[in-house]
């Protein structure tokens, strides 16, 4: 048992944890001389600065979570949404008598679907009837988010203080040594071992949270449809795909960095671009069918209308699929994929059950608006530019041994693992940049959503898009009264009432012009 005892000693008795500045990990490769090795303010305070930034982000996001939590305790239906949806009902000329007749017919043959949205009934009464359910669902999710984010930040800080990264890297080196691998000659192999250990550990620690979210919260509110067997099968498939695609990606990335010299970031940039294009092609065609079944949309009015719309917009639609999203959840969606002259559209089977054919067409008009207005290409280009700049700045910090010593990689006789250098760079120096750009892209995403809505409105689909969005919101128990700060920071799509109000203003402007 000497080896196991030594493992415990490595992580627990190197030194008594010192919480005075500058902070140093308890586990270091030399046994605790990091503080003495640091010669600059950057090296001395890197750990403390990282923890401070992590906690600052956590506290700010926790504040937003509690603001959103407060909004879920509201019991009064939001007045602005009531006015807006009331106008939609009047515009679509829905009548209570028609709705009552429809509900009566439905109840005779479908007594088990009392909670389903009535596609022919006025929307406002249905939204009001679902408001308390939506509030309850949102409250459960935000409470879970508060708990899980608290655990996540606690784990992150504890790992930093106790030297999780150098400890796991050394364990990977010890395992590799059994096969004759050294970190000097076999860094890629040891890196894959290291990432494998981290991935397995992360999968295990996140498993209770995923199980609770899926089989408690989602099931409680009627969304979860998957079994435990399907859940774990998906997990195993995900891990296998990570190994099949992630392993070679990391190996090639490291080879390029090793061989690229001072300008390695240019070659890495080109490699990540090519890899992104390949994965954008493979994911929907090869990977996604491993999890869901895709069938061609049956011939009929909906299929004819979609192809007609695609032709009107010069969208090179080649295939139209229905995906069995109901296999796992009753949430609904639709998406497009493909390059150049080979575009495809996928509709969730749940979406086809929740809205009418005209509303599906209006929703696709919105999605095609993203394509027509170049939003998809813009996002791809921005992502590639972001990746290029990230690797460029990483190249400037690549040889910053002060940073690596600060986090426990302080043995001057050993090489700094490239994957560790990249991980520490992205989680320290680059982290504020990433957070800032992420927020900017969230704002840009909402702008694009408004523009795509306007595109659908200009196609003459305003009323159907509005009613379709309301029905999807009903079925998904979306937040009807979100906190303004929370939605601004987190939502990639504008809140429902903002989208509906914007479309109504466009309708009014068109009538006046």
Tab-separated table of C-alpha atoms in Angstrom:
chain	number	residue	atom	x	y	z
A	1	UNK	CA	0.000	0.000	0.000
A	2	UNK	CA	3.029	2.292	-0.062
A	3	UNK	CA	2.040	3.802	-3.441
A	4	UNK	CA	-1.456	4.742	-2.268
A	5	UNK	CA	-0.107	6.244	0.944
A	6	UNK	CA	2.361	8.315	-1.060
A	7	UNK	CA	-0.455	9.600	-3.320
A	8	UNK	CA	-2.266	10.889	-0.250
A	9	UNK	CA	0.916	12.424	1.116
A	10	UNK	CA	1.562	14.156	-2.239
A	11	UNK	CA	-1.727	16.015	-2.110
A	12	UNK	CA	-2.201	16.598	1.603
A	13	UNK	CA	1.024	16.968	3.562
A	14	UNK	CA	3.372	18.832	1.266
A	15	UNK	CA	2.715	21.878	3.367
A	16	UNK	CA	0.049	23.487	5.469
A	17	UNK	CA	-2.216	25.552	3.248
A	18	UNK	CA	-1.094	29.179	3.402
A	19	UNK	CA	-3.860	31.682	2.630
A	20	UNK	CA	-1.633	34.740	2.883
A	21	UNK	CA	-0.695	36.627	-0.284
A	22	UNK	CA	0.763	35.643	-2.599
A	23	UNK	CA	-1.288	32.424	-2.781
A	24	UNK	CA	0.382	29.224	-3.941
A	25	UNK	CA	-1.078	25.763	-4.622
A	26	UNK	CA	-0.588	23.185	-1.921
A	27	UNK	CA	0.646	20.629	-4.453
A	28	UNK	CA	3.558	21.710	-6.646
A	29	UNK	CA	6.022	19.697	-8.679
A	30	UNK	CA	8.912	20.652	-6.405
A	31	UNK	CA	7.017	20.282	-3.154
A	32	UNK	CA	6.163	23.877	-2.329
A	33	UNK	CA	8.862	26.232	-3.557
A	34	UNK	CA	6.634	28.126	-6.008
A	35	UNK	CA	6.434	31.219	-3.837
A	36	UNK	CA	10.188	31.473	-3.655
A	37	UNK	CA	10.530	30.919	-7.408
A	38	UNK	CA	8.182	33.740	-8.406
A	39	UNK	CA	10.183	36.889	-9.112
A	40	UNK	CA	7.551	39.240	-10.581
A	41	UNK	CA	4.221	40.599	-9.378
A	42	UNK	CA	2.566	38.690	-12.207
A	43	UNK	CA	4.008	35.403	-11.011
A	44	UNK	CA	3.373	36.126	-7.342
A	45	UNK	CA	-0.275	37.144	-7.669
A	46	UNK	CA	-1.460	35.078	-10.664
A	47	UNK	CA	-3.342	32.569	-8.502
A	48	UNK	CA	-4.890	35.239	-6.293
A	49	UNK	CA	-5.910	37.338	-9.331
A	50	UNK	CA	-7.467	34.310	-11.018
A	51	UNK	CA	-9.477	33.435	-7.912
A	52	UNK	CA	-10.515	37.059	-7.468
A	53	UNK	CA	-11.749	37.295	-11.063
A	54	UNK	CA	-13.532	33.937	-10.784
A	55	UNK	CA	-15.313	35.011	-7.604
A	56	UNK	CA	-16.161	38.446	-9.030
A	57	UNK	CA	-17.830	36.861	-12.068
A	58	UNK	CA	-19.591	34.329	-9.856
A	59	UNK	CA	-20.936	36.996	-7.479
A	60	UNK	CA	-22.157	39.169	-10.346
A	61	UNK	CA	-23.891	36.239	-12.026
A	62	UNK	CA	-25.288	35.111	-8.666
A	63	UNK	CA	-26.749	38.593	-8.218
A	64	UNK	CA	-28.417	38.278	-11.624
A	65	UNK	CA	-29.684	34.807	-10.699
A	66	UNK	CA	-31.330	36.149	-7.564
A	67	UNK	CA	-32.900	38.995	-9.539
A	68	UNK	CA	-34.332	36.404	-11.930
A	69	UNK	CA	-35.406	34.245	-9.009
A	70	UNK	CA	-37.359	37.186	-7.629
A	71	UNK	CA	-39.123	37.627	-10.983
A	72	UNK	CA	-40.281	33.987	-10.829
A	73	UNK	CA	-42.095	34.728	-7.565
A	74	UNK	CA	-44.419	37.181	-9.295
A	75	UNK	CA	-48.040	36.051	-9.354
A	76	UNK	CA	-49.543	38.786	-11.531
A	77	UNK	CA	-49.512	38.211	-15.275
A	78	UNK	CA	-47.261	40.844	-16.928
A	79	UNK	CA	-49.391	43.719	-18.194
A	80	UNK	CA	-47.286	44.469	-21.278
A	81	UNK	CA	-47.474	40.841	-22.417
A	82	UNK	CA	-51.223	40.823	-21.786
A	83	UNK	CA	-51.713	43.882	-23.972
A	84	UNK	CA	-49.460	42.590	-26.722
A	85	UNK	CA	-50.925	39.092	-26.945
A	86	UNK	CA	-54.435	40.514	-26.666
A	87	UNK	CA	-53.707	42.489	-29.809
A	88	UNK	CA	-52.509	39.315	-31.533
A	89	UNK	CA	-55.775	37.569	-30.671
A	90	UNK	CA	-57.771	40.468	-32.090
A	91	UNK	CA	-55.655	40.596	-35.239
A	92	UNK	CA	-56.075	36.883	-35.898
A	93	UNK	CA	-59.814	37.182	-35.173
A	94	UNK	CA	-59.854	34.199	-32.847
A	95	UNK	CA	-63.213	33.757	-31.165
A	96	UNK	CA	-64.006	32.169	-27.865
A	97	UNK	CA	-66.875	30.211	-29.402
A	98	UNK	CA	-64.604	28.650	-32.033
A	99	UNK	CA	-62.089	27.773	-29.358
A	100	UNK	CA	-64.732	26.224	-27.129
A	101	UNK	CA	-66.018	24.120	-30.008
A	102	UNK	CA	-62.496	23.014	-30.803
A	103	UNK	CA	-61.790	22.111	-27.187
A	104	UNK	CA	-65.034	20.147	-26.952
A	105	UNK	CA	-64.171	18.110	-30.026
A	106	UNK	CA	-60.649	17.591	-28.763
A	107	UNK	CA	-61.729	16.437	-25.318
A	108	UNK	CA	-63.937	13.682	-26.780
A	109	UNK	CA	-61.032	11.990	-28.538
A	110	UNK	CA	-57.993	13.207	-26.615
A	111	UNK	CA	-58.813	13.316	-22.931
A	112	UNK	CA	-55.136	12.794	-22.116
A	113	UNK	CA	-54.047	16.052	-23.789
A	114	UNK	CA	-55.734	18.605	-21.543
A	115	UNK	CA	-52.477	20.492	-20.993
A	116	UNK	CA	-51.638	20.748	-24.692
A	117	UNK	CA	-51.887	24.090	-26.451
A	118	UNK	CA	-55.095	24.512	-28.421
A	119	UNK	CA	-53.818	25.716	-31.773
A	120	UNK	CA	-57.165	27.317	-32.713
A	121	UNK	CA	-58.002	29.017	-29.415
A	122	UNK	CA	-57.103	32.580	-28.363
A	123	UNK	CA	-53.566	32.774	-27.035
A	124	UNK	CA	-53.978	35.134	-24.085
A	125	UNK	CA	-56.221	32.877	-21.953
A	126	UNK	CA	-53.819	29.996	-22.555
A	127	UNK	CA	-50.791	32.072	-21.602
A	128	UNK	CA	-52.535	33.175	-18.429
A	129	UNK	CA	-53.454	29.605	-17.566
A	130	UNK	CA	-49.841	28.499	-18.058
A	131	UNK	CA	-48.277	31.460	-16.262
A	132	UNK	CA	-48.063	29.790	-12.840
A	133	UNK	CA	-46.620	26.621	-14.410
A	134	UNK	CA	-44.023	28.659	-16.298
A	135	UNK	CA	-43.098	30.514	-13.100
A	136	UNK	CA	-42.741	27.240	-11.200
A	137	UNK	CA	-40.581	25.703	-13.940
A	138	UNK	CA	-38.382	28.775	-14.117
A	139	UNK	CA	-38.036	28.892	-10.326
A	140	UNK	CA	-36.935	25.271	-10.190
A	141	UNK	CA	-34.370	25.883	-12.919
A	142	UNK	CA	-32.936	29.048	-11.386
A	143	UNK	CA	-32.686	27.442	-7.930
A	144	UNK	CA	-30.838	24.531	-9.498
A	145	UNK	CA	-28.600	26.951	-11.406
A	146	UNK	CA	-27.715	28.793	-8.194
A	147	UNK	CA	-26.787	25.551	-6.456
A	148	UNK	CA	-24.838	24.042	-9.375
A	149	UNK	CA	-22.918	27.268	-10.091
A	150	UNK	CA	-21.991	27.536	-6.398
A	151	UNK	CA	-20.624	24.016	-6.494
A	152	UNK	CA	-18.764	24.706	-9.750
A	153	UNK	CA	-17.004	27.813	-8.476
A	154	UNK	CA	-16.169	26.091	-5.175
A	155	UNK	CA	-14.642	23.181	-7.043
A	156	UNK	CA	-12.666	25.532	-9.292
A	157	UNK	CA	-11.210	27.515	-6.393
A	158	UNK	CA	-10.385	24.390	-4.373
A	159	UNK	CA	-8.632	22.849	-7.375
A	160	UNK	CA	-6.571	26.001	-7.854
A	161	UNK	CA	-5.558	26.146	-4.199
A	162	UNK	CA	-4.669	22.481	-3.947
A	163	UNK	CA	-2.860	22.194	-7.286
A	164	UNK	CA	-5.230	19.886	-9.144
A	165	UNK	CA	-3.575	20.452	-12.539
A	166	UNK	CA	0.038	19.672	-11.565
A	167	UNK	CA	-1.178	16.725	-9.473
A	168	UNK	CA	-3.142	15.146	-12.337
A	169	UNK	CA	-0.359	15.875	-14.821
A	170	UNK	CA	2.162	14.114	-12.576
A	171	UNK	CA	-0.222	11.164	-12.217
A	172	UNK	CA	-0.477	10.976	-16.015
A	173	UNK	CA	3.328	11.028	-16.205
A	174	UNK	CA	3.544	8.192	-13.685
A	175	UNK	CA	1.060	6.113	-15.676
A	176	UNK	CA	2.929	6.873	-18.900
A	177	UNK	CA	6.232	5.880	-17.296
A	178	UNK	CA	4.902	2.324	-16.965
A	179	UNK	CA	4.860	2.186	-20.772
A	180	UNK	CA	8.223	3.865	-21.170
A	181	UNK	CA	6.781	7.296	-22.008
A	182	UNK	CA	8.480	10.495	-20.880
A	183	UNK	CA	7.040	13.994	-20.944
A	184	UNK	CA	10.018	15.121	-23.029
A	185	UNK	CA	9.727	12.523	-25.788
A	186	UNK	CA	6.057	11.523	-25.488
A	187	UNK	CA	4.253	14.705	-24.473
A	188	UNK	CA	1.300	14.069	-26.797
A	189	UNK	CA	0.623	10.617	-25.345
A	190	UNK	CA	0.836	11.900	-21.781
A	191	UNK	CA	-1.390	14.848	-22.731
A	192	UNK	CA	-4.065	12.452	-23.976
A	193	UNK	CA	-3.793	10.507	-20.714
A	194	UNK	CA	-4.115	13.743	-18.752
A	195	UNK	CA	-7.177	14.841	-20.732
A	196	UNK	CA	-8.704	11.395	-20.353
A	197	UNK	CA	-8.370	11.548	-16.563
A	198	UNK	CA	-9.799	15.085	-16.436
A	199	UNK	CA	-12.700	14.136	-18.745
A	200	UNK	CA	-13.635	11.061	-16.709
A	201	UNK	CA	-13.407	13.014	-13.463
A	202	UNK	CA	-15.543	15.837	-14.874
A	203	UNK	CA	-18.113	13.366	-16.189
A	204	UNK	CA	-18.441	11.732	-12.779
A	205	UNK	CA	-18.732	14.989	-10.820
A	206	UNK	CA	-21.284	16.469	-13.246
A	207	UNK	CA	-23.397	13.297	-13.406
A	208	UNK	CA	-25.526	13.952	-10.286
A	209	UNK	CA	-26.399	17.424	-11.547
A	210	UNK	CA	-27.373	16.178	-15.000
A	211	UNK	CA	-29.463	13.364	-13.537
A	212	UNK	CA	-31.304	15.743	-11.229
A	213	UNK	CA	-31.922	18.268	-13.993
A	214	UNK	CA	-33.222	15.636	-16.406
A	215	UNK	CA	-35.098	13.206	-14.175
A	216	UNK	CA	-36.306	15.594	-11.485
A	217	UNK	CA	-36.835	19.079	-12.905
A	218	UNK	CA	-37.577	18.227	-16.547
A	219	UNK	CA	-39.696	15.222	-15.595
A	220	UNK	CA	-41.604	17.155	-12.945
A	221	UNK	CA	-42.706	19.705	-15.543
A	222	UNK	CA	-43.556	17.157	-18.209
A	223	UNK	CA	-40.620	17.632	-20.580
A	224	UNK	CA	-38.330	14.639	-20.072
A	225	UNK	CA	-39.101	11.615	-22.233
A	226	UNK	CA	-35.850	9.661	-22.040
A	227	UNK	CA	-35.156	6.641	-19.875
A	228	UNK	CA	-32.122	6.066	-17.685
A	229	UNK	CA	-30.892	3.576	-20.238
A	230	UNK	CA	-31.055	6.128	-23.039
A	231	UNK	CA	-29.424	8.748	-20.820
A	232	UNK	CA	-26.386	6.582	-20.069
A	233	UNK	CA	-26.205	5.328	-23.649
A	234	UNK	CA	-25.964	8.944	-24.789
A	235	UNK	CA	-23.229	9.532	-22.207
A	236	UNK	CA	-21.180	6.598	-23.448
A	237	UNK	CA	-21.635	7.678	-27.069
A	238	UNK	CA	-20.534	11.192	-26.135
A	239	UNK	CA	-17.381	9.927	-24.430
A	240	UNK	CA	-16.583	7.670	-27.375
A	241	UNK	CA	-17.007	10.548	-29.843
A	242	UNK	CA	-14.820	12.751	-27.653
A	243	UNK	CA	-12.082	10.132	-27.868
A	244	UNK	CA	-12.525	9.544	-31.611
A	245	UNK	CA	-12.568	13.203	-32.637
A	246	UNK	CA	-11.073	15.046	-29.669
A	247	UNK	CA	-8.001	12.868	-29.301
A	248	UNK	CA	-6.736	13.261	-32.894
A	249	UNK	CA	-7.620	16.969	-32.810
A	250	UNK	CA	-5.480	17.581	-29.717
A	251	UNK	CA	-2.643	15.436	-31.082
A	252	UNK	CA	-2.558	17.358	-34.376
A	253	UNK	CA	-2.870	20.682	-32.574
A	254	UNK	CA	0.159	19.922	-30.429
A	255	UNK	CA	2.186	18.677	-33.409
A	256	UNK	CA	1.463	21.945	-35.235
A	257	UNK	CA	2.497	24.023	-32.215
A	258	UNK	CA	5.714	22.004	-31.836
A	259	UNK	CA	6.624	22.316	-35.523
A	260	UNK	CA	5.317	25.836	-36.183
A	261	UNK	CA	8.050	27.867	-34.523
A	262	UNK	CA	7.329	31.444	-33.458
A	263	UNK	CA	4.520	31.717	-36.035
A	264	UNK	CA	2.724	28.574	-34.914
A	265	UNK	CA	-0.465	30.540	-34.301
A	266	UNK	CA	-0.914	31.029	-38.065
A	267	UNK	CA	-0.784	27.287	-38.722
A	268	UNK	CA	-3.010	26.562	-35.730
A	269	UNK	CA	-5.483	29.141	-37.011
A	270	UNK	CA	-5.605	27.449	-40.418
A	271	UNK	CA	-5.950	24.017	-38.797
A	272	UNK	CA	-8.841	25.043	-36.521
A	273	UNK	CA	-10.597	26.637	-39.496
A	274	UNK	CA	-10.368	23.443	-41.566
A	275	UNK	CA	-11.394	21.331	-38.556
A	276	UNK	CA	-14.420	23.583	-37.941
A	277	UNK	CA	-15.576	23.233	-41.540
A	278	UNK	CA	-15.146	19.455	-41.429
A	279	UNK	CA	-17.055	19.158	-38.145
A	280	UNK	CA	-19.856	21.420	-39.385
A	281	UNK	CA	-20.273	18.906	-42.194
A	282	UNK	CA	-19.863	15.731	-40.144
A	283	UNK	CA	-21.905	16.623	-37.056
A	284	UNK	CA	-25.352	16.788	-38.705
A	285	UNK	CA	-24.655	14.028	-41.236
A	286	UNK	CA	-22.654	11.490	-39.202
A	287	UNK	CA	-22.790	12.322	-35.487
A	288	UNK	CA	-26.326	13.572	-34.863
A	289	UNK	CA	-27.936	10.490	-36.509
A	290	UNK	CA	-26.201	8.430	-33.817
A	291	UNK	CA	-28.525	10.058	-31.278
A	292	UNK	CA	-31.709	10.742	-33.239
A	293	UNK	CA	-33.619	9.394	-36.216
A	294	UNK	CA	-34.040	11.614	-39.266
A	295	UNK	CA	-36.833	10.900	-41.726
A	296	UNK	CA	-37.811	12.761	-44.858
A	297	UNK	CA	-40.759	15.095	-44.417
A	298	UNK	CA	-43.759	13.355	-46.019
A	299	UNK	CA	-45.172	14.769	-49.237
A	300	UNK	CA	-47.956	17.251	-48.657
A	301	UNK	CA	-48.874	20.937	-48.395
A	302	UNK	CA	-46.206	21.704	-45.738
A	303	UNK	CA	-43.381	20.211	-47.782
A	304	UNK	CA	-44.575	21.991	-50.931
A	305	UNK	CA	-44.838	25.314	-49.089
A	306	UNK	CA	-41.331	25.016	-47.600
A	307	UNK	CA	-39.764	24.274	-50.977
A	308	UNK	CA	-41.731	27.146	-52.497
A	309	UNK	CA	-40.439	29.521	-49.814
A	310	UNK	CA	-36.867	28.268	-50.292
A	311	UNK	CA	-37.150	28.813	-54.049
A	312	UNK	CA	-38.522	32.328	-53.561
A	313	UNK	CA	-35.459	33.218	-51.456
A	314	UNK	CA	-32.989	31.298	-53.670
A	315	UNK	CA	-32.149	29.036	-50.733
A	316	UNK	CA	-30.572	25.850	-52.189
A	317	UNK	CA	-32.672	23.397	-50.185
A	318	UNK	CA	-31.871	19.787	-51.105
A	319	UNK	CA	-33.361	17.787	-48.238
A	320	UNK	CA	-36.064	18.269	-45.624
A	321	UNK	CA	-36.097	16.111	-42.486
A	322	UNK	CA	-38.201	15.455	-39.410
A	323	UNK	CA	-36.218	14.552	-36.266
A	324	UNK	CA	-37.609	12.486	-33.401
A	325	UNK	CA	-36.898	15.117	-30.746
A	326	UNK	CA	-39.777	13.689	-28.690
A	327	UNK	CA	-37.528	10.703	-27.995
A	328	UNK	CA	-35.852	12.741	-25.278
A	329	UNK	CA	-37.906	15.855	-24.619
A	330	UNK	CA	-41.103	17.660	-25.548
A	331	UNK	CA	-39.160	20.874	-26.196
A	332	UNK	CA	-39.278	21.925	-29.849
A	333	UNK	CA	-36.885	23.397	-32.391
A	334	UNK	CA	-35.915	23.684	-36.058
A	335	UNK	CA	-32.517	24.252	-37.648
A	336	UNK	CA	-30.639	24.384	-40.950
A	337	UNK	CA	-27.238	23.078	-41.960
A	338	UNK	CA	-25.086	22.451	-45.021
A	339	UNK	CA	-22.619	24.291	-47.261
A	340	UNK	CA	-22.833	26.030	-50.581
A	341	UNK	CA	-25.510	24.404	-52.775
A	342	UNK	CA	-26.357	21.597	-50.366
A	343	UNK	CA	-28.646	23.011	-47.662
A	344	UNK	CA	-30.932	20.991	-45.424
A	345	UNK	CA	-33.693	21.847	-42.973
A	346	UNK	CA	-34.624	19.778	-39.915
A	347	UNK	CA	-37.935	20.088	-38.053
A	348	UNK	CA	-38.461	18.559	-34.628
A	349	UNK	CA	-41.523	16.306	-34.557
A	350	UNK	CA	-42.594	18.179	-31.420
A	351	UNK	CA	-42.666	21.466	-33.365
A	352	UNK	CA	-45.017	19.967	-35.946
A	353	UNK	CA	-47.392	18.944	-33.171
A	354	UNK	CA	-47.352	22.311	-31.438
A	355	UNK	CA	-47.950	24.809	-34.261
A	356	UNK	CA	-49.816	24.979	-37.563
A	357	UNK	CA	-48.236	24.583	-40.995
A	358	UNK	CA	-48.465	28.335	-41.658
A	359	UNK	CA	-46.714	29.039	-38.357
A	360	UNK	CA	-43.960	26.527	-39.201
A	361	UNK	CA	-43.517	28.351	-42.492
A	362	UNK	CA	-43.268	31.712	-40.686
A	363	UNK	CA	-40.708	30.286	-38.245
A	364	UNK	CA	-38.665	28.988	-41.175
A	365	UNK	CA	-39.000	32.422	-42.759
A	366	UNK	CA	-37.263	33.737	-39.647
A	367	UNK	CA	-34.532	31.066	-39.874
A	368	UNK	CA	-34.020	31.709	-43.578
A	369	UNK	CA	-33.717	35.372	-42.686
A	370	UNK	CA	-30.597	34.537	-40.690
A	371	UNK	CA	-29.162	32.889	-43.808
A	372	UNK	CA	-30.259	35.590	-46.239
A	373	UNK	CA	-28.869	38.384	-44.077
A	374	UNK	CA	-25.543	36.621	-43.565
A	375	UNK	CA	-25.878	36.106	-39.816
A	376	UNK	CA	-24.643	32.509	-39.949
A	377	UNK	CA	-21.594	33.410	-42.015
A	378	UNK	CA	-20.889	36.445	-39.834
A	379	UNK	CA	-20.940	34.352	-36.663
A	380	UNK	CA	-18.617	31.789	-38.253
A	381	UNK	CA	-16.182	34.494	-39.399
A	382	UNK	CA	-16.224	36.184	-35.978
A	383	UNK	CA	-15.533	32.832	-34.310
A	384	UNK	CA	-12.564	32.214	-36.595
A	385	UNK	CA	-11.155	35.711	-36.012
A	386	UNK	CA	-11.593	35.255	-32.274
A	387	UNK	CA	-9.774	31.910	-32.418
A	388	UNK	CA	-6.922	33.438	-34.421
A	389	UNK	CA	-6.432	36.304	-31.999
A	390	UNK	CA	-6.616	33.962	-29.018
A	391	UNK	CA	-3.819	31.762	-30.363
A	392	UNK	CA	-1.792	34.834	-31.359
A	393	UNK	CA	-1.860	36.185	-27.809
A	394	UNK	CA	-1.220	32.692	-26.505
A	395	UNK	CA	1.960	32.619	-28.608
A	396	UNK	CA	3.099	35.803	-26.844
A	397	UNK	CA	2.607	34.172	-23.430
A	398	UNK	CA	3.695	30.661	-24.400
A	399	UNK	CA	7.111	30.998	-22.774
A	400	UNK	CA	5.877	32.832	-19.676
A	401	UNK	CA	7.233	30.390	-17.109
A	402	UNK	CA	6.260	32.732	-14.285
A	403	UNK	CA	2.604	31.942	-15.006
A	404	UNK	CA	3.130	28.183	-14.957
A	405	UNK	CA	5.305	28.260	-11.821
A	406	UNK	CA	2.586	30.206	-10.037
A	407	UNK	CA	0.145	27.333	-10.589
A	408	UNK	CA	2.467	24.574	-9.388
A	409	UNK	CA	4.501	23.709	-12.486
A	410	UNK	CA	7.675	24.954	-10.847
A	411	UNK	CA	10.218	22.231	-11.590
A	412	UNK	CA	12.796	24.003	-13.782
A	413	UNK	CA	14.252	20.674	-14.883
A	414	UNK	CA	10.968	19.589	-16.505
A	415	UNK	CA	9.325	20.970	-19.680
A	416	UNK	CA	6.100	22.939	-19.425
A	417	UNK	CA	3.305	20.857	-20.980
A	418	UNK	CA	1.810	22.730	-23.930
A	419	UNK	CA	-1.748	21.738	-23.057
A	420	UNK	CA	-1.213	23.079	-19.534
A	421	UNK	CA	0.142	26.334	-20.959
A	422	UNK	CA	-2.986	26.671	-23.114
A	423	UNK	CA	-5.365	25.820	-20.261
A	424	UNK	CA	-3.742	28.300	-17.869
A	425	UNK	CA	-3.655	31.028	-20.527
A	426	UNK	CA	-7.363	30.680	-21.368
A	427	UNK	CA	-8.398	30.494	-17.707
A	428	UNK	CA	-6.283	33.442	-16.512
A	429	UNK	CA	-5.027	36.091	-18.940
A	430	UNK	CA	-7.655	35.431	-21.605
A	431	UNK	CA	-10.619	34.880	-19.269
A	432	UNK	CA	-11.651	38.577	-18.990
A	433	UNK	CA	-11.397	38.937	-22.770
A	434	UNK	CA	-13.530	35.847	-23.277
A	435	UNK	CA	-16.215	37.060	-20.859
A	436	UNK	CA	-16.350	40.481	-22.494
A	437	UNK	CA	-16.560	39.148	-26.042
A	438	UNK	CA	-19.138	36.580	-24.979
A	439	UNK	CA	-21.391	39.359	-23.695
A	440	UNK	CA	-20.884	41.381	-26.881
A	441	UNK	CA	-21.837	38.351	-28.979
A	442	UNK	CA	-24.950	37.840	-26.850
A	443	UNK	CA	-26.023	41.409	-27.625
A	444	UNK	CA	-25.233	40.853	-31.312
A	445	UNK	CA	-27.270	37.640	-31.286
A	446	UNK	CA	-30.358	39.469	-29.997
A	447	UNK	CA	-29.901	42.108	-32.705
A	448	UNK	CA	-29.797	39.350	-35.322
A	449	UNK	CA	-32.996	37.839	-33.914
A	450	UNK	CA	-34.828	41.141	-34.328
A	451	UNK	CA	-33.535	41.422	-37.882
A	452	UNK	CA	-34.639	37.868	-38.738
A	453	UNK	CA	-38.081	38.617	-37.274
A	454	UNK	CA	-38.280	41.685	-39.494
A	455	UNK	CA	-37.295	39.579	-42.489
A	456	UNK	CA	-40.198	37.210	-41.803
A	457	UNK	CA	-42.530	40.183	-41.331
A	458	UNK	CA	-41.501	41.551	-44.736
A	459	UNK	CA	-42.432	38.176	-46.239
A	460	UNK	CA	-45.975	38.800	-45.008
A	461	UNK	CA	-45.727	36.256	-42.179
A	462	UNK	CA	-45.907	38.558	-39.171
A	463	UNK	CA	-49.144	37.318	-37.619
A	464	UNK	CA	-48.217	33.656	-38.038
A	465	UNK	CA	-44.738	34.197	-36.621
A	466	UNK	CA	-46.182	35.997	-33.603
A	467	UNK	CA	-48.752	33.293	-32.873
A	468	UNK	CA	-46.169	30.560	-33.529
A	469	UNK	CA	-43.707	32.088	-31.073
A	470	UNK	CA	-46.466	32.360	-28.453
A	471	UNK	CA	-47.397	28.700	-28.869
A	472	UNK	CA	-43.779	27.551	-28.648
A	473	UNK	CA	-43.391	29.701	-25.538
A	474	UNK	CA	-46.492	28.079	-24.090
A	475	UNK	CA	-45.328	24.552	-24.824
A	476	UNK	CA	-41.828	25.207	-23.465
A	477	UNK	CA	-43.058	27.122	-20.391
A	478	UNK	CA	-40.755	29.997	-21.304
A	479	UNK	CA	-40.214	32.922	-18.939
A	480	UNK	CA	-43.028	35.424	-19.381
A	481	UNK	CA	-41.694	38.077	-17.017
A	482	UNK	CA	-37.884	37.812	-17.060
A	483	UNK	CA	-35.686	40.232	-15.170
A	484	UNK	CA	-34.294	42.857	-17.541
A	485	UNK	CA	-30.701	42.606	-16.263
A	486	UNK	CA	-30.715	38.813	-16.344
A	487	UNK	CA	-32.140	38.609	-19.860
A	488	UNK	CA	-29.710	41.240	-21.155
A	489	UNK	CA	-26.737	39.305	-19.828
A	490	UNK	CA	-27.848	35.748	-20.593
A	491	UNK	CA	-30.486	35.662	-23.326
A	492	UNK	CA	-29.273	35.102	-26.890
A	493	UNK	CA	-32.895	35.694	-27.987
A	494	UNK	CA	-34.923	38.737	-26.884
A	495	UNK	CA	-37.762	38.097	-24.417
A	496	UNK	CA	-41.063	37.167	-26.064
A	497	UNK	CA	-42.837	40.455	-25.355
A	498	UNK	CA	-39.992	42.466	-26.912
A	499	UNK	CA	-40.105	40.421	-30.114
A	500	UNK	CA	-43.887	40.648	-30.364
A	501	UNK	CA	-43.881	44.400	-29.724
A	502	UNK	CA	-41.185	44.980	-32.360
A	503	UNK	CA	-43.147	43.041	-34.970
A	504	UNK	CA	-46.341	44.934	-34.164
A	505	UNK	CA	-44.535	48.243	-34.647
A	506	UNK	CA	-43.335	47.013	-38.034
A	507	UNK	CA	-46.891	46.018	-38.949
A	508	UNK	CA	-48.180	49.463	-37.951
A	509	UNK	CA	-45.451	51.197	-39.958
A	510	UNK	CA	-46.312	49.116	-43.042
A	511	UNK	CA	-49.994	50.005	-42.751
A	512	UNK	CA	-49.192	53.712	-42.481
A	513	UNK	CA	-46.767	53.701	-45.413
